[in-house]
Amino acid sequence: MGRVFFDTKKNIVDVTAAKVLTNSDSGTTFIIDQTSGAYEITLPLMSTIDRGWNAEFIIGTVASNAVTIANNTAEDTIVGGVAGADGGAATHAETAVDEIVFISGAVLGDRVTIVSNGVNYFVSGYAADVAHITVS
């Protein structure tokens, strides 16, 4: 028989300004606030994290500011894509790229999940309109 866990909660962190993530941020759900201006959330260097590092990013407060999730400048390790409820062609990167951007115009609940295998950050996302989140 498997173990049963009660009263488990996700670790939720509100983000309102630039932030550099670390290995200890794995498993966190970041709620993005676009009202405080454009800013960047920097992913940890691959050499500083454990295989399986993961995080989720969700638009929690909408405004006209872009929020970027980016590699450390020493790496290009983001691959994957975002689908949209609008039926538009998915934004997708098959080769490693620099960043994910929640654009001005993103809506409440647009989200991406990032998981690392120790070599790349694999991104999967969902937006009301596929253009709300770019992977490039």
PDB file of C-alpha atoms in Angstrom:
ATOM      1  CA  MET A   1       0.000   0.000   0.000  1.00  0.00           C
ATOM      2  CA  GLY A   2       1.316   3.453  -0.917  1.00  0.00           C
ATOM      3  CA  ARG A   3       1.833   6.288   1.496  1.00  0.00           C
ATOM      4  CA  VAL A   4      -0.917   8.856   1.856  1.00  0.00           C
ATOM      5  CA  PHE A   5      -0.067  12.499   2.447  1.00  0.00           C
ATOM      6  CA  PHE A   6      -2.503  14.965   3.946  1.00  0.00           C
ATOM      7  CA  ASP A   7      -2.293  18.748   4.156  1.00  0.00           C
ATOM      8  CA  THR A   8       0.352  18.999   1.451  1.00  0.00           C
ATOM      9  CA  LYS A   9       0.739  22.435  -0.087  1.00  0.00           C
ATOM     10  CA  LYS A  10       2.766  23.875  -2.934  1.00  0.00           C
ATOM     11  CA  ASN A  11       5.469  26.382  -2.142  1.00  0.00           C
ATOM     12  CA  ILE A  12       4.064  29.632  -3.623  1.00  0.00           C
ATOM     13  CA  VAL A  13       6.268  32.715  -4.088  1.00  0.00           C
ATOM     14  CA  ASP A  14       5.034  36.065  -5.401  1.00  0.00           C
ATOM     15  CA  VAL A  15       7.475  37.757  -7.792  1.00  0.00           C
ATOM     16  CA  THR A  16       7.306  41.520  -8.350  1.00  0.00           C
ATOM     17  CA  ALA A  17      10.895  42.321  -9.380  1.00  0.00           C
ATOM     18  CA  ALA A  18      14.042  40.800 -10.866  1.00  0.00           C
ATOM     19  CA  LYS A  19      15.002  37.521  -9.208  1.00  0.00           C
ATOM     20  CA  VAL A  20      17.882  35.056  -9.576  1.00  0.00           C
ATOM     21  CA  LEU A  21      16.805  31.488  -8.850  1.00  0.00           C
ATOM     22  CA  THR A  22      18.909  28.833  -7.119  1.00  0.00           C
ATOM     23  CA  ASN A  23      18.827  25.073  -6.639  1.00  0.00           C
ATOM     24  CA  SER A  24      16.725  25.537  -3.483  1.00  0.00           C
ATOM     25  CA  ASP A  25      13.921  27.119  -5.573  1.00  0.00           C
ATOM     26  CA  SER A  26      13.142  23.737  -7.129  1.00  0.00           C
ATOM     27  CA  GLY A  27       9.510  22.750  -6.686  1.00  0.00           C
ATOM     28  CA  THR A  28       8.312  26.332  -6.289  1.00  0.00           C
ATOM     29  CA  THR A  29       5.352  27.903  -8.047  1.00  0.00           C
ATOM     30  CA  PHE A  30       6.122  31.536  -8.832  1.00  0.00           C
ATOM     31  CA  ILE A  31       3.166  33.906  -9.175  1.00  0.00           C
ATOM     32  CA  ILE A  32       4.172  36.708 -11.539  1.00  0.00           C
ATOM     33  CA  ASP A  33       3.020  40.285 -11.005  1.00  0.00           C
ATOM     34  CA  GLN A  34       3.350  42.429 -14.145  1.00  0.00           C
ATOM     35  CA  THR A  35       2.306  45.692 -12.422  1.00  0.00           C
ATOM     36  CA  SER A  36       5.719  46.623 -11.017  1.00  0.00           C
ATOM     37  CA  GLY A  37       7.448  47.075 -14.400  1.00  0.00           C
ATOM     38  CA  ALA A  38       9.321  44.835 -16.794  1.00  0.00           C
ATOM     39  CA  TYR A  39      11.827  42.516 -15.112  1.00  0.00           C
ATOM     40  CA  GLU A  40      13.756  39.269 -15.543  1.00  0.00           C
ATOM     41  CA  ILE A  41      13.776  36.027 -13.584  1.00  0.00           C
ATOM     42  CA  THR A  42      17.129  34.262 -14.113  1.00  0.00           C
ATOM     43  CA  LEU A  43      17.342  30.468 -14.070  1.00  0.00           C
ATOM     44  CA  PRO A  44      20.265  28.880 -12.211  1.00  0.00           C
ATOM     45  CA  LEU A  45      23.347  27.674 -14.076  1.00  0.00           C
ATOM     46  CA  MET A  46      22.950  24.016 -15.005  1.00  0.00           C
ATOM     47  CA  SER A  47      26.111  23.141 -13.032  1.00  0.00           C
ATOM     48  CA  THR A  48      24.537  24.471  -9.812  1.00  0.00           C
ATOM     49  CA  ILE A  49      21.290  22.475  -9.814  1.00  0.00           C
ATOM     50  CA  ASP A  50      20.247  18.891  -9.250  1.00  0.00           C
ATOM     51  CA  ARG A  51      18.778  16.807 -12.060  1.00  0.00           C
ATOM     52  CA  GLY A  52      14.994  17.143 -11.754  1.00  0.00           C
ATOM     53  CA  TRP A  53      15.047  20.832 -10.816  1.00  0.00           C
ATOM     54  CA  ASN A  54      11.584  22.219 -11.610  1.00  0.00           C
ATOM     55  CA  ALA A  55       9.435  25.298 -11.210  1.00  0.00           C
ATOM     56  CA  GLU A  56       6.133  26.678 -12.420  1.00  0.00           C
ATOM     57  CA  PHE A  57       5.463  30.297 -13.403  1.00  0.00           C
ATOM     58  CA  ILE A  58       1.900  31.688 -13.525  1.00  0.00           C
ATOM     59  CA  ILE A  59       0.609  35.170 -14.342  1.00  0.00           C
ATOM     60  CA  GLY A  60      -1.159  36.264 -11.160  1.00  0.00           C
ATOM     61  CA  THR A  61      -1.492  40.012 -11.771  1.00  0.00           C
ATOM     62  CA  VAL A  62      -1.838  41.404 -15.282  1.00  0.00           C
ATOM     63  CA  ALA A  63      -0.392  44.684 -16.567  1.00  0.00           C
ATOM     64  CA  SER A  64       1.361  46.017 -19.649  1.00  0.00           C
ATOM     65  CA  ASN A  65       4.894  44.934 -18.656  1.00  0.00           C
ATOM     66  CA  ALA A  66       6.794  41.981 -20.103  1.00  0.00           C
ATOM     67  CA  VAL A  67       8.350  39.511 -17.673  1.00  0.00           C
ATOM     68  CA  THR A  68      11.242  37.380 -18.931  1.00  0.00           C
ATOM     69  CA  ILE A  69      12.481  34.031 -17.644  1.00  0.00           C
ATOM     70  CA  ALA A  70      16.043  33.702 -18.921  1.00  0.00           C
ATOM     71  CA  ASN A  71      19.057  31.448 -18.807  1.00  0.00           C
ATOM     72  CA  ASN A  72      22.118  32.626 -17.006  1.00  0.00           C
ATOM     73  CA  THR A  73      24.013  34.529 -19.745  1.00  0.00           C
ATOM     74  CA  ALA A  74      26.646  31.759 -19.856  1.00  0.00           C
ATOM     75  CA  GLU A  75      24.133  29.196 -21.196  1.00  0.00           C
ATOM     76  CA  ASP A  76      21.473  28.535 -23.835  1.00  0.00           C
ATOM     77  CA  THR A  77      19.535  25.640 -22.328  1.00  0.00           C
ATOM     78  CA  ILE A  78      15.796  26.295 -22.804  1.00  0.00           C
ATOM     79  CA  VAL A  79      13.867  23.955 -25.143  1.00  0.00           C
ATOM     80  CA  GLY A  80      10.166  23.198 -25.501  1.00  0.00           C
ATOM     81  CA  GLY A  81       7.066  25.165 -26.226  1.00  0.00           C
ATOM     82  CA  VAL A  82       3.755  26.788 -25.413  1.00  0.00           C
ATOM     83  CA  ALA A  83       0.290  25.936 -26.717  1.00  0.00           C
ATOM     84  CA  GLY A  84      -2.678  28.291 -26.738  1.00  0.00           C
ATOM     85  CA  ALA A  85      -6.403  27.979 -26.219  1.00  0.00           C
ATOM     86  CA  ASP A  86      -6.840  30.124 -29.327  1.00  0.00           C
ATOM     87  CA  GLY A  87      -5.724  27.234 -31.567  1.00  0.00           C
ATOM     88  CA  GLY A  88      -2.785  29.195 -32.990  1.00  0.00           C
ATOM     89  CA  ALA A  89       0.465  27.472 -33.917  1.00  0.00           C
ATOM     90  CA  ALA A  90       2.462  26.664 -30.786  1.00  0.00           C
ATOM     91  CA  THR A  91       5.592  28.638 -29.914  1.00  0.00           C
ATOM     92  CA  HIS A  92       8.338  26.031 -29.831  1.00  0.00           C
ATOM     93  CA  ALA A  93      12.138  25.823 -29.646  1.00  0.00           C
ATOM     94  CA  GLU A  94      13.732  22.527 -30.694  1.00  0.00           C
ATOM     95  CA  THR A  95      17.259  23.820 -30.171  1.00  0.00           C
ATOM     96  CA  ALA A  96      18.361  25.500 -26.969  1.00  0.00           C
ATOM     97  CA  VAL A  97      17.412  29.184 -26.693  1.00  0.00           C
ATOM     98  CA  ASP A  98      17.759  32.079 -24.264  1.00  0.00           C
ATOM     99  CA  GLU A  99      14.415  33.031 -22.833  1.00  0.00           C
ATOM    100  CA  ILE A 100      10.702  32.728 -22.205  1.00  0.00           C
ATOM    101  CA  VAL A 101       8.728  35.979 -22.195  1.00  0.00           C
ATOM    102  CA  PHE A 102       5.283  36.652 -20.771  1.00  0.00           C
ATOM    103  CA  ILE A 103       4.419  39.588 -23.030  1.00  0.00           C
ATOM    104  CA  SER A 104       2.362  42.663 -22.348  1.00  0.00           C
ATOM    105  CA  GLY A 105      -1.109  41.324 -23.056  1.00  0.00           C
ATOM    106  CA  ALA A 106      -0.661  38.015 -21.204  1.00  0.00           C
ATOM    107  CA  VAL A 107      -3.728  37.129 -19.172  1.00  0.00           C
ATOM    108  CA  LEU A 108      -4.423  35.791 -15.715  1.00  0.00           C
ATOM    109  CA  GLY A 109      -3.460  32.126 -15.521  1.00  0.00           C
ATOM    110  CA  ASP A 110      -1.058  31.981 -18.494  1.00  0.00           C
ATOM    111  CA  ARG A 111       1.687  29.619 -17.331  1.00  0.00           C
ATOM    112  CA  VAL A 112       4.848  27.631 -18.009  1.00  0.00           C
ATOM    113  CA  THR A 113       6.415  24.692 -16.241  1.00  0.00           C
ATOM    114  CA  ILE A 114      10.161  24.110 -16.422  1.00  0.00           C
ATOM    115  CA  VAL A 115      11.926  20.811 -15.654  1.00  0.00           C
ATOM    116  CA  SER A 116      15.659  20.120 -15.986  1.00  0.00           C
ATOM    117  CA  ASN A 117      17.411  16.875 -16.817  1.00  0.00           C
ATOM    118  CA  GLY A 118      20.759  18.416 -15.872  1.00  0.00           C
ATOM    119  CA  VAL A 119      21.504  19.399 -19.493  1.00  0.00           C
ATOM    120  CA  ASN A 120      18.463  21.419 -20.623  1.00  0.00           C
ATOM    121  CA  TYR A 121      15.473  23.238 -19.179  1.00  0.00           C
ATOM    122  CA  PHE A 122      12.382  21.662 -20.778  1.00  0.00           C
ATOM    123  CA  VAL A 123       9.468  24.092 -21.024  1.00  0.00           C
ATOM    124  CA  SER A 124       5.797  23.308 -21.435  1.00  0.00           C
ATOM    125  CA  GLY A 125       3.253  26.053 -21.255  1.00  0.00           C
ATOM    126  CA  TYR A 126      -0.319  27.049 -21.849  1.00  0.00           C
ATOM    127  CA  ALA A 127      -1.764  30.471 -22.607  1.00  0.00           C
ATOM    128  CA  ALA A 128      -5.162  31.856 -23.534  1.00  0.00           C
ATOM    129  CA  ASP A 129      -3.502  33.101 -26.738  1.00  0.00           C
ATOM    130  CA  VAL A 130      -0.316  31.370 -27.876  1.00  0.00           C
ATOM    131  CA  ALA A 131       1.252  34.778 -28.589  1.00  0.00           C
ATOM    132  CA  HIS A 132       1.122  35.676 -24.855  1.00  0.00           C
ATOM    133  CA  ILE A 133       4.250  33.600 -24.134  1.00  0.00           C
ATOM    134  CA  THR A 134       7.265  33.457 -26.432  1.00  0.00           C
ATOM    135  CA  VAL A 135      10.113  30.931 -26.350  1.00  0.00           C
ATOM    136  CA  SER A 136      13.123  32.269 -28.233  1.00  0.00           C
TER     137      SER A 136
END
